[in-house]
Amino acid sequence: MATVTFDHVWKKYGEVVAVNDLNLEIQDGEFMVLVGPSGCGKTTSLRMIAGLEEISQGDLRIGDRVVNNVPPKDRDIAMVFQSYALYPHMTVRDNLAFGLKLRKTPKDEIERRVKEAAGMLSLDTLLNRKPRELSGGQRQRVALGRAIVREPAVFLMDEPLSNLDAKLRVETRANIARLHQRLKVTTVYVTHDQVEAMTMGQRIAVMSEARLQQVGTPQSLYDHPINRFVAGFIGSPSMNFLPVTVTGEGEGASLKADGLDVPLPADFRSAVKAGNAIMGIRPEHLDLQAAGPAGTLQGNADVVEYLGNEELIHVSAGGNDVVAVVDSAYRVKPGDVLSLKVPLDKIHLFDAETGLSLHRTVQEVAATTGEAPVAV
Ligand code: ATP
C-alpha cells in the first residue's frame, strides 16, 4: 500500500491549464474521491498518477518515491475505466489472468489470485464465458477483477459506474465499497456525480476550473463548505442562495431579505460586515409552517414534485426561486401560499463578491493552515 501526494502539480496543454497547482495528500489505504463538473481537471489528475500524462510542473509521489518520470508499468497501480476494455475473444478467466501472464507470474499464483478475485466479485460461475455473454454489470465486475488480481499498491478508478443503469450503479457502488473495506488498498476514484462521491469517499476532493476547492470528509463538506461553489455542488437538491443585507454590528447585527429579518447568528459575527452577502440554505432544512413570523420566507408553490416519502417544492419567494424538501404528508399543491421557516443554526453565509464562506469554522481553518480558500 502507499500514499499518493500531489506537490504543487500543474498540467498545461499549451495555453490550457488543466490542473492548477494541485496540493493533495492521499493517505495509505484511503478511499479518496475526486469530484467536480466536466472539464475541471479530475481525469487529468488521475492520469498523472497513472503515468499516462506528463506533469508540467511540481512533484507527484507514490509512497516516498517521486514518480514524475517512472513509466506506468513500474508504478504498482491498477486502473479501472468507464469502458470495460475486456478482450472479446478471451474467457472471463483469461481476461483476469492476462495481465499476470504478461508479467510472467507463476501459474499456480495466477490461479490463486484469479480464484480469490472471482470469489470476491461473484464471478465464479462465469469464468468460462466470453464478455459478449455477460451483462454490463458483470463485465464491469470482470474489469474490477482484472485490477484486483494485480494486487497493486494503488487503485485508480475513472467513472467506473457510468455505463451501468441506476439499479446496477447502486449495487456496484456497494460492491466497490465492500472491496475497499476488505482490501484496504489506497484508491483514487474520479466521478462527476456528487452522490457517488458522498456515498463512497472517506474523503472527497472537490475540483472546479482546474483548481482544488476543498478536501474533507463528506460530512465536513456538507456542513462547512468553504465557498459557494462547494456549497452548491455538494448536496442534492442543491443549496438555495439568496441575496441578504446585514445591518448593525456584534450582538445587534441582523440579516434581512424578502420577508426575513433575523439576528445574525454568532458563528458569523467575526467575519461578516454590514452590507450585502449571500445566504445559503439547504432545501431539506426549510420547514413548512403557518404564515407570519419574521424567520420565514413567504411565497407561492410553483411546481410540486411528489417523491413518495417527501415532496420537492419550487417556491417563488419575492424575487427568488427557492426549493424546499418537505414531508409528502403536507400535500402541497401548485399555487398554495407557503411560509418556509429558516432555521438559524442551518444557514450559510458567503461573501457577495468572493463567494467565500463567512462561517467562523471556515475562517479558523484558513487561518491555521495558512492557505487562502479559493474564491469563486
Ligand atoms: P470530464 O468529466 O468531462 O472527463 P474532467 O474533469 O475529467 O472532465 P479533464 O479531462 O481532466 O476534465 O480535462 C481538464 C481540461 O483539460 C479540460 O479543459 C480539457 O478540455 C483539457 N484537456 C484535457 N486533455 C487535453 C488535451 N489532450 N489537449 C488539450 N486540452 C486537454
GROMACS .gro file of C-alpha atoms and ligand atoms in nm:
model
  407
    1MET     CA    1   0.000   0.000   0.000
    2ALA     CA    2   0.107   0.360  -0.045
    3THR     CA    3   0.033   0.727  -0.009
    4VAL     CA    4  -0.018   0.943  -0.320
    5THR     CA    5   0.099   1.303  -0.297
    6PHE     CA    6   0.048   1.592  -0.537
    7ASP     CA    7   0.303   1.858  -0.450
    8HIS     CA    8   0.233   2.183  -0.640
    9VAL     CA    9   0.142   1.985  -0.951
   10TRP     CA   10   0.049   2.165  -1.273
   11LYS     CA   11  -0.068   2.031  -1.606
   12LYS     CA   12  -0.077   2.257  -1.908
   13TYR     CA   13  -0.174   2.173  -2.265
   14GLY     CA   14  -0.026   2.471  -2.447
   15GLU     CA   15  -0.232   2.766  -2.320
   16VAL     CA   16  -0.490   2.545  -2.145
   17VAL     CA   17  -0.429   2.493  -1.774
   18ALA     CA   18  -0.595   2.159  -1.694
   19VAL     CA   19  -0.461   2.131  -1.336
   20ASN     CA   20  -0.358   2.443  -1.144
   21ASP     CA   21  -0.112   2.400  -0.856
   22LEU     CA   22  -0.265   2.087  -0.704
   23ASN     CA   23  -0.163   2.003  -0.348
   24LEU     CA   24  -0.324   1.689  -0.215
   25GLU     CA   25  -0.210   1.403   0.006
   26ILE     CA   26  -0.399   1.077  -0.024
   27GLN     CA   27  -0.331   0.861   0.278
   28ASP     CA   28  -0.224   0.499   0.283
   29GLY     CA   29  -0.535   0.280   0.244
   30GLU     CA   30  -0.766   0.576   0.196
   31PHE     CA   31  -1.063   0.590  -0.046
   32MET     CA   32  -1.034   0.939  -0.197
   33VAL     CA   33  -1.288   1.067  -0.448
   34LEU     CA   34  -1.200   1.343  -0.696
   35VAL     CA   35  -1.525   1.511  -0.794
   36GLY     CA   36  -1.622   1.813  -0.999
   37PRO     CA   37  -1.805   1.919  -1.314
   38SER     CA   38  -1.695   1.824  -1.664
   39GLY     CA   39  -1.359   1.974  -1.760
   40CYS     CA   40  -1.246   2.057  -1.404
   41GLY     CA   41  -0.926   1.851  -1.433
   42LYS     CA   42  -1.010   1.539  -1.235
   43THR     CA   43  -0.936   1.284  -1.510
   44THR     CA   44  -0.611   1.462  -1.593
   45SER     CA   45  -0.511   1.440  -1.224
   46LEU     CA   46  -0.585   1.067  -1.218
   47ARG     CA   47  -0.398   1.009  -1.545
   48MET     CA   48  -0.095   1.185  -1.398
   49ILE     CA   49  -0.095   0.933  -1.110
   50ALA     CA   50  -0.120   0.654  -1.367
   51GLY     CA   51   0.171   0.797  -1.566
   52LEU     CA   52  -0.046   0.848  -1.875
   53GLU     CA   53   0.005   1.227  -1.873
   54GLU     CA   54   0.331   1.411  -1.827
   55ILE     CA   55   0.350   1.652  -1.536
   56SER     CA   56   0.421   2.011  -1.645
   57GLN     CA   57   0.549   2.126  -1.304
   58GLY     CA   58   0.565   2.000  -0.946
   59ASP     CA   59   0.620   1.655  -0.795
   60LEU     CA   60   0.397   1.353  -0.780
   61ARG     CA   61   0.493   1.092  -0.521
   62ILE     CA   62   0.369   0.738  -0.466
   63GLY     CA   63   0.493   0.648  -0.119
   64ASP     CA   64   0.825   0.833  -0.080
   65ARG     CA   65   0.923   0.798  -0.445
   66VAL     CA   66   0.886   1.085  -0.693
   67VAL     CA   67   0.729   0.913  -0.995
   68ASN     CA   68   0.720   1.201  -1.247
   69ASN     CA   69   0.946   1.005  -1.481
   70VAL     CA   70   0.856   0.648  -1.383
   71PRO     CA   71   0.675   0.459  -1.663
   72PRO     CA   72   0.318   0.341  -1.587
   73LYS     CA   73   0.411  -0.027  -1.566
   74ASP     CA   74   0.660   0.042  -1.288
   75ARG     CA   75   0.421   0.241  -1.068
   76ASP     CA   76   0.241  -0.051  -0.899
   77ILE     CA   77  -0.104   0.085  -0.986
   78ALA     CA   78  -0.410  -0.071  -1.149
   79MET     CA   79  -0.673   0.128  -1.332
   80VAL     CA   80  -1.045   0.070  -1.395
   81PHE     CA   81  -1.213   0.280  -1.664
   82GLN     CA   82  -1.565   0.365  -1.765
   83SER     CA   83  -1.529   0.139  -2.070
   84TYR     CA   84  -1.452  -0.214  -1.956
   85ALA     CA   85  -1.198  -0.276  -2.234
   86LEU     CA   86  -1.215  -0.655  -2.198
   87TYR     CA   87  -1.064  -0.883  -2.461
   88PRO     CA   88  -1.369  -1.008  -2.652
   89HIS     CA   89  -1.215  -1.336  -2.770
   90MET     CA   90  -1.098  -1.441  -2.422
   91THR     CA   91  -1.299  -1.603  -2.145
   92VAL     CA   92  -1.350  -1.424  -1.813
   93ARG     CA   93  -1.078  -1.644  -1.663
   94ASP     CA   94  -0.829  -1.548  -1.936
   95ASN     CA   95  -0.925  -1.181  -1.914
   96LEU     CA   96  -0.849  -1.192  -1.542
   97ALA     CA   97  -0.524  -1.381  -1.588
   98PHE     CA   98  -0.389  -1.198  -1.895
   99GLY     CA   99  -0.201  -0.916  -1.720
  100LEU     CA  100  -0.039  -1.160  -1.479
  101LYS     CA  101   0.072  -1.388  -1.764
  102LEU     CA  102   0.236  -1.089  -1.934
  103ARG     CA  103   0.426  -1.023  -1.613
  104LYS     CA  104   0.539  -1.386  -1.607
  105THR     CA  105   0.366  -1.457  -1.275
  106PRO     CA  106   0.394  -1.830  -1.185
  107LYS     CA  107   0.096  -2.038  -1.296
  108ASP     CA  108  -0.024  -2.152  -0.953
  109GLU     CA  109  -0.001  -1.793  -0.825
  110ILE     CA  110  -0.217  -1.676  -1.118
  111GLU     CA  111  -0.468  -1.948  -1.036
  112ARG     CA  112  -0.481  -1.846  -0.670
  113ARG     CA  113  -0.535  -1.477  -0.747
  114VAL     CA  114  -0.799  -1.539  -1.016
  115LYS     CA  115  -0.989  -1.770  -0.783
  116GLU     CA  116  -0.977  -1.520  -0.499
  117ALA     CA  117  -1.089  -1.223  -0.714
  118ALA     CA  118  -1.365  -1.429  -0.876
  119GLY     CA  119  -1.489  -1.525  -0.530
  120MET     CA  120  -1.490  -1.165  -0.408
  121LEU     CA  121  -1.683  -1.045  -0.713
  122SER     CA  122  -1.919  -1.345  -0.750
  123LEU     CA  123  -1.771  -1.433  -1.087
  124ASP     CA  124  -1.703  -1.799  -1.002
  125THR     CA  125  -1.978  -1.935  -1.221
  126LEU     CA  126  -1.894  -1.708  -1.515
  127LEU     CA  127  -1.525  -1.790  -1.559
  128ASN     CA  128  -1.573  -1.981  -1.885
  129ARG     CA  129  -1.793  -1.721  -2.055
  130LYS     CA  130  -1.682  -1.463  -2.310
  131PRO     CA  131  -1.755  -1.092  -2.247
  132ARG     CA  132  -2.043  -1.085  -2.501
  133GLU     CA  133  -2.221  -1.344  -2.287
  134LEU     CA  134  -2.217  -1.113  -1.983
  135SER     CA  135  -2.441  -0.825  -1.869
  136GLY     CA  136  -2.295  -0.474  -1.833
  137GLY     CA  137  -2.269  -0.514  -1.455
  138GLN     CA  138  -2.090  -0.848  -1.489
  139ARG     CA  139  -1.846  -0.701  -1.741
  140GLN     CA  140  -1.765  -0.418  -1.502
  141ARG     CA  141  -1.704  -0.676  -1.229
  142VAL     CA  142  -1.455  -0.852  -1.459
  143ALA     CA  143  -1.281  -0.518  -1.519
  144LEU     CA  144  -1.261  -0.469  -1.142
  145GLY     CA  145  -1.134  -0.826  -1.104
  146ARG     CA  146  -0.859  -0.763  -1.355
  147ALA     CA  147  -0.740  -0.473  -1.138
  148ILE     CA  148  -0.767  -0.674  -0.815
  149VAL     CA  149  -0.557  -0.971  -0.936
  150ARG     CA  150  -0.268  -0.732  -0.988
  151GLU     CA  151  -0.261  -0.669  -0.610
  152PRO     CA  152  -0.141  -0.315  -0.673
  153ALA     CA  153  -0.041  -0.052  -0.418
  154VAL     CA  154  -0.298   0.193  -0.560
  155PHE     CA  155  -0.629   0.152  -0.744
  156LEU     CA  156  -0.727   0.427  -0.987
  157MET     CA  157  -1.090   0.435  -1.099
  158ASP     CA  158  -1.227   0.670  -1.364
  159GLU     CA  159  -1.608   0.688  -1.362
  160PRO     CA  160  -1.633   0.307  -1.346
  161LEU     CA  161  -2.010   0.310  -1.294
  162SER     CA  162  -2.124   0.547  -1.566
  163ASN     CA  163  -2.216   0.276  -1.818
  164LEU     CA  164  -2.444   0.098  -1.572
  165ASP     CA  165  -2.816   0.158  -1.521
  166ALA     CA  166  -2.934   0.321  -1.198
  167LYS     CA  167  -3.001  -0.002  -1.005
  168LEU     CA  168  -2.674  -0.167  -1.105
  169ARG     CA  169  -2.487   0.150  -1.022
  170VAL     CA  170  -2.613   0.136  -0.663
  171GLU     CA  171  -2.523  -0.233  -0.641
  172THR     CA  172  -2.175  -0.192  -0.788
  173ARG     CA  173  -2.114   0.115  -0.569
  174ALA     CA  174  -2.171  -0.105  -0.264
  175ASN     CA  175  -1.952  -0.378  -0.417
  176ILE     CA  176  -1.660  -0.138  -0.461
  177ALA     CA  177  -1.706  -0.002  -0.107
  178ARG     CA  178  -1.708  -0.360   0.026
  179LEU     CA  179  -1.395  -0.447  -0.172
  180HIS     CA  180  -1.217  -0.145  -0.031
  181GLN     CA  181  -1.312  -0.237   0.325
  182ARG     CA  182  -1.171  -0.582   0.264
  183LEU     CA  183  -0.855  -0.499   0.069
  184LYS     CA  184  -0.784  -0.156   0.225
  185VAL     CA  185  -0.582  -0.053  -0.081
  186THR     CA  186  -0.531   0.320  -0.144
  187THR     CA  187  -0.797   0.414  -0.401
  188VAL     CA  188  -0.843   0.728  -0.607
  189TYR     CA  189  -1.188   0.741  -0.765
  190VAL     CA  190  -1.298   1.001  -1.021
  191THR     CA  191  -1.662   1.094  -1.073
  192HIS     CA  192  -1.875   1.394  -1.166
  193ASP     CA  193  -2.158   1.258  -0.952
  194GLN     CA  194  -2.171   1.413  -0.607
  195VAL     CA  195  -2.398   1.134  -0.473
  196GLU     CA  196  -2.133   0.877  -0.568
  197ALA     CA  197  -1.869   1.096  -0.405
  198MET     CA  198  -2.067   1.139  -0.084
  199THR     CA  199  -2.159   0.772  -0.050
  200MET     CA  200  -1.820   0.621  -0.137
  201GLY     CA  201  -1.548   0.865  -0.035
  202GLN     CA  202  -1.376   0.855   0.301
  203ARG     CA  203  -1.258   1.198   0.190
  204ILE     CA  204  -1.361   1.398  -0.112
  205ALA     CA  205  -1.154   1.646  -0.312
  206VAL     CA  206  -1.381   1.891  -0.493
  207MET     CA  207  -1.235   2.049  -0.807
  208SER     CA  208  -1.358   2.329  -1.031
  209GLU     CA  209  -1.187   2.503  -1.321
  210ALA     CA  210  -0.856   2.320  -1.274
  211ARG     CA  211  -0.832   2.410  -0.906
  212LEU     CA  212  -0.885   2.212  -0.590
  213GLN     CA  213  -1.160   2.388  -0.395
  214GLN     CA  214  -1.184   2.184  -0.075
  215VAL     CA  215  -1.085   1.846   0.068
  216GLY     CA  216  -1.268   1.681   0.353
  217THR     CA  217  -1.497   1.408   0.479
  218PRO     CA  218  -1.843   1.400   0.322
  219GLN     CA  219  -1.991   1.547   0.639
  220SER     CA  220  -1.741   1.830   0.672
  221LEU     CA  221  -1.808   1.935   0.310
  222TYR     CA  222  -2.182   1.921   0.368
  223ASP     CA  223  -2.170   2.110   0.699
  224HIS     CA  224  -1.893   2.358   0.625
  225PRO     CA  225  -1.848   2.421   0.253
  226ILE     CA  226  -1.561   2.661   0.206
  227ASN     CA  227  -1.717   2.858  -0.077
  228ARG     CA  228  -2.032   2.897  -0.278
  229PHE     CA  229  -1.916   2.652  -0.545
  230VAL     CA  230  -1.869   2.364  -0.298
  231ALA     CA  231  -2.192   2.460  -0.118
  232GLY     CA  232  -2.388   2.434  -0.442
  233PHE     CA  233  -2.211   2.124  -0.571
  234ILE     CA  234  -2.237   1.903  -0.261
  235GLY     CA  235  -2.591   1.809  -0.160
  236SER     CA  236  -2.895   1.721  -0.367
  237PRO     CA  237  -3.107   1.909  -0.448
  238SER     CA  238  -2.862   2.198  -0.443
  239MET     CA  239  -2.842   2.461  -0.172
  240ASN     CA  240  -3.062   2.770  -0.223
  241PHE     CA  241  -2.879   3.102  -0.247
  242LEU     CA  242  -3.050   3.433  -0.162
  243PRO     CA  243  -2.914   3.787  -0.151
  244VAL     CA  244  -2.934   3.931   0.202
  245THR     CA  245  -2.837   4.253   0.372
  246VAL     CA  246  -2.650   4.263   0.701
  247THR     CA  247  -2.723   4.563   0.924
  248GLY     CA  248  -2.579   4.662   1.262
  249GLU     CA  249  -2.280   4.511   1.441
  250GLY     CA  250  -2.189   4.249   1.703
  251GLU     CA  251  -2.481   4.112   1.901
  252GLY     CA  252  -2.714   4.372   1.748
  253ALA     CA  253  -2.642   4.265   1.387
  254SER     CA  254  -2.927   4.129   1.182
  255LEU     CA  255  -2.990   3.965   0.850
  256LYS     CA  256  -3.261   4.089   0.619
  257ALA     CA  257  -3.413   3.961   0.296
  258ASP     CA  258  -3.760   3.947   0.144
  259GLY     CA  259  -3.982   3.863   0.443
  260LEU     CA  260  -3.685   3.763   0.654
  261ASP     CA  261  -3.549   3.965   0.946
  262VAL     CA  262  -3.343   3.761   1.192
  263PRO     CA  263  -3.049   3.817   1.427
  264LEU     CA  264  -2.711   3.737   1.272
  265PRO     CA  265  -2.601   3.400   1.421
  266ALA     CA  266  -2.293   3.423   1.645
  267ASP     CA  267  -2.084   3.197   1.414
  268PHE     CA  268  -2.075   3.470   1.151
  269ARG     CA  269  -2.021   3.778   1.367
  270SER     CA  270  -1.643   3.784   1.343
  271ALA     CA  271  -1.635   3.773   0.961
  272VAL     CA  272  -1.949   3.948   0.842
  273LYS     CA  273  -1.952   4.321   0.786
  274ALA     CA  274  -2.258   4.537   0.729
  275GLY     CA  275  -2.358   4.524   0.363
  276ASN     CA  276  -2.461   4.263   0.113
  277ALA     CA  277  -2.398   3.891   0.143
  278ILE     CA  278  -2.535   3.568   0.002
  279MET     CA  279  -2.732   3.340   0.231
  280GLY     CA  280  -2.730   2.965   0.163
  281ILE     CA  281  -2.994   2.729   0.296
  282ARG     CA  282  -3.035   2.364   0.200
  283PRO     CA  283  -3.378   2.255   0.071
  284GLU     CA  284  -3.403   1.984   0.338
  285HIS     CA  285  -3.352   2.239   0.617
  286LEU     CA  286  -3.654   2.454   0.529
  287ASP     CA  287  -3.967   2.382   0.733
  288LEU     CA  288  -4.324   2.445   0.630
  289GLN     CA  289  -4.522   2.634   0.890
  290ALA     CA  290  -4.804   2.881   0.947
  291ALA     CA  291  -4.753   3.218   0.777
  292GLY     CA  292  -4.633   3.519   0.970
  293PRO     CA  293  -4.318   3.508   1.181
  294ALA     CA  294  -4.011   3.704   1.076
  295GLY     CA  295  -3.785   3.399   1.040
  296THR     CA  296  -3.971   3.275   0.735
  297LEU     CA  297  -3.964   3.310   0.359
  298GLN     CA  298  -4.307   3.362   0.208
  299GLY     CA  299  -4.404   3.259  -0.141
  300ASN     CA  300  -4.622   3.062  -0.378
  301ALA     CA  301  -4.570   2.698  -0.461
  302ASP     CA  302  -4.483   2.685  -0.826
  303VAL     CA  303  -4.412   2.321  -0.907
  304VAL     CA  304  -4.451   2.025  -0.671
  305GLU     CA  305  -4.259   1.703  -0.736
  306TYR     CA  306  -4.402   1.413  -0.541
  307LEU     CA  307  -4.135   1.157  -0.444
  308GLY     CA  308  -4.333   0.920  -0.221
  309ASN     CA  309  -4.190   0.985   0.124
  310GLU     CA  310  -4.126   1.353   0.058
  311GLU     CA  311  -4.203   1.623  -0.192
  312LEU     CA  312  -3.981   1.874  -0.358
  313ILE     CA  313  -4.145   2.214  -0.384
  314HIS     CA  314  -4.031   2.501  -0.605
  315VAL     CA  315  -4.142   2.825  -0.441
  316SER     CA  316  -4.124   3.178  -0.579
  317ALA     CA  317  -4.038   3.384  -0.274
  318GLY     CA  318  -4.003   3.754  -0.353
  319GLY     CA  319  -3.765   3.767  -0.647
  320ASN     CA  320  -3.611   3.426  -0.569
  321ASP     CA  321  -3.680   3.068  -0.668
  322VAL     CA  322  -3.642   2.855  -0.359
  323VAL     CA  323  -3.652   2.476  -0.343
  324ALA     CA  324  -3.775   2.301  -0.029
  325VAL     CA  325  -3.795   1.931   0.052
  326VAL     CA  326  -4.080   1.855   0.293
  327ASP     CA  327  -4.274   1.554   0.416
  328SER     CA  328  -4.517   1.442   0.147
  329ALA     CA  329  -4.794   1.433   0.409
  330TYR     CA  330  -4.825   1.812   0.356
  331ARG     CA  331  -4.974   1.751   0.009
  332VAL     CA  332  -4.874   2.094  -0.119
  333LYS     CA  333  -5.047   2.200  -0.440
  334PRO     CA  334  -4.920   2.443  -0.704
  335GLY     CA  335  -5.046   2.792  -0.619
  336ASP     CA  336  -5.053   2.732  -0.239
  337VAL     CA  337  -4.920   3.023  -0.035
  338LEU     CA  338  -4.639   2.894   0.185
  339SER     CA  339  -4.422   3.007   0.474
  340LEU     CA  340  -4.085   2.839   0.495
  341LYS     CA  341  -3.907   2.863   0.827
  342VAL     CA  342  -3.533   2.919   0.800
  343PRO     CA  343  -3.358   2.752   1.098
  344LEU     CA  344  -3.082   2.991   1.207
  345ASP     CA  345  -2.840   2.713   1.300
  346LYS     CA  346  -2.854   2.578   0.943
  347ILE     CA  347  -2.784   2.889   0.740
  348HIS     CA  348  -2.461   2.957   0.549
  349LEU     CA  349  -2.334   3.299   0.453
  350PHE     CA  350  -2.098   3.382   0.170
  351ASP     CA  351  -1.915   3.697   0.072
  352ALA     CA  352  -2.117   3.856  -0.210
  353GLU     CA  353  -1.804   3.922  -0.416
  354THR     CA  354  -1.559   3.639  -0.349
  355GLY     CA  355  -1.813   3.366  -0.269
  356LEU     CA  356  -1.606   3.260   0.034
  357SER     CA  357  -1.782   3.126   0.340
  358LEU     CA  358  -1.811   3.370   0.629
  359HIS     CA  359  -1.856   3.097   0.888
  360ARG     CA  360  -1.623   3.104   1.189
  361THR     CA  361  -1.507   2.741   1.139
  362VAL     CA  362  -1.401   2.800   0.780
  363GLN     CA  363  -1.223   3.121   0.874
  364GLU     CA  364  -1.038   2.946   1.157
  365VAL     CA  365  -0.931   2.655   0.937
  366ALA     CA  366  -0.799   2.900   0.677
  367ALA     CA  367  -0.607   3.085   0.949
  368THR     CA  368  -0.448   2.769   1.094
  369THR     CA  369  -0.347   2.611   0.763
  370GLY     CA  370  -0.228   2.944   0.624
  371GLU     CA  371  -0.395   2.852   0.293
  372ALA     CA  372  -0.637   3.100   0.148
  373PRO     CA  373  -0.958   2.929   0.038
  374VAL     CA  374  -1.034   2.958  -0.334
  375ALA     CA  375  -1.258   3.249  -0.426
  376VAL     CA  376  -1.529   3.160  -0.678
  377ATP     P1  377  -1.478   1.506  -1.772
  377ATP     O1  378  -1.561   1.466  -1.654
  377ATP     O2  379  -1.557   1.572  -1.880
  377ATP     O3  380  -1.388   1.397  -1.821
  377ATP     P2  381  -1.255   1.623  -1.628
  377ATP     O4  382  -1.280   1.699  -1.503
  377ATP     O5  383  -1.205   1.485  -1.609
  377ATP     O6  384  -1.381   1.626  -1.721
  377ATP     P3  385  -1.017   1.667  -1.780
  377ATP     O7  386  -1.044   1.559  -1.879
  377ATP     O8  387  -0.916   1.642  -1.677
  377ATP     O9  388  -1.153   1.710  -1.710
  377ATP    O10  389  -0.980   1.800  -1.862
  377ATP     C1  390  -0.940   1.920  -1.797
  377ATP     C2  391  -0.919   2.028  -1.901
  377ATP    O11  392  -0.807   1.998  -1.983
  377ATP     C3  393  -1.036   2.049  -1.997
  377ATP    O12  394  -1.050   2.187  -2.019
  377ATP     C4  395  -0.993   1.977  -2.121
  377ATP    O13  396  -1.052   2.036  -2.235
  377ATP     C5  397  -0.843   1.997  -2.119
  377ATP     N1  398  -0.772   1.886  -2.186
  377ATP     C6  399  -0.774   1.756  -2.150
  377ATP     N2  400  -0.696   1.681  -2.230
  377ATP     C7  401  -0.644   1.767  -2.322
  377ATP     C8  402  -0.554   1.753  -2.433
  377ATP     N3  403  -0.502   1.634  -2.465
  377ATP     N4  404  -0.523   1.865  -2.504
  377ATP     C9  405  -0.574   1.985  -2.471
  377ATP     N5  406  -0.658   2.005  -2.366
  377ATP    C10  407  -0.693   1.899  -2.293
   0.00000   0.00000   0.00000
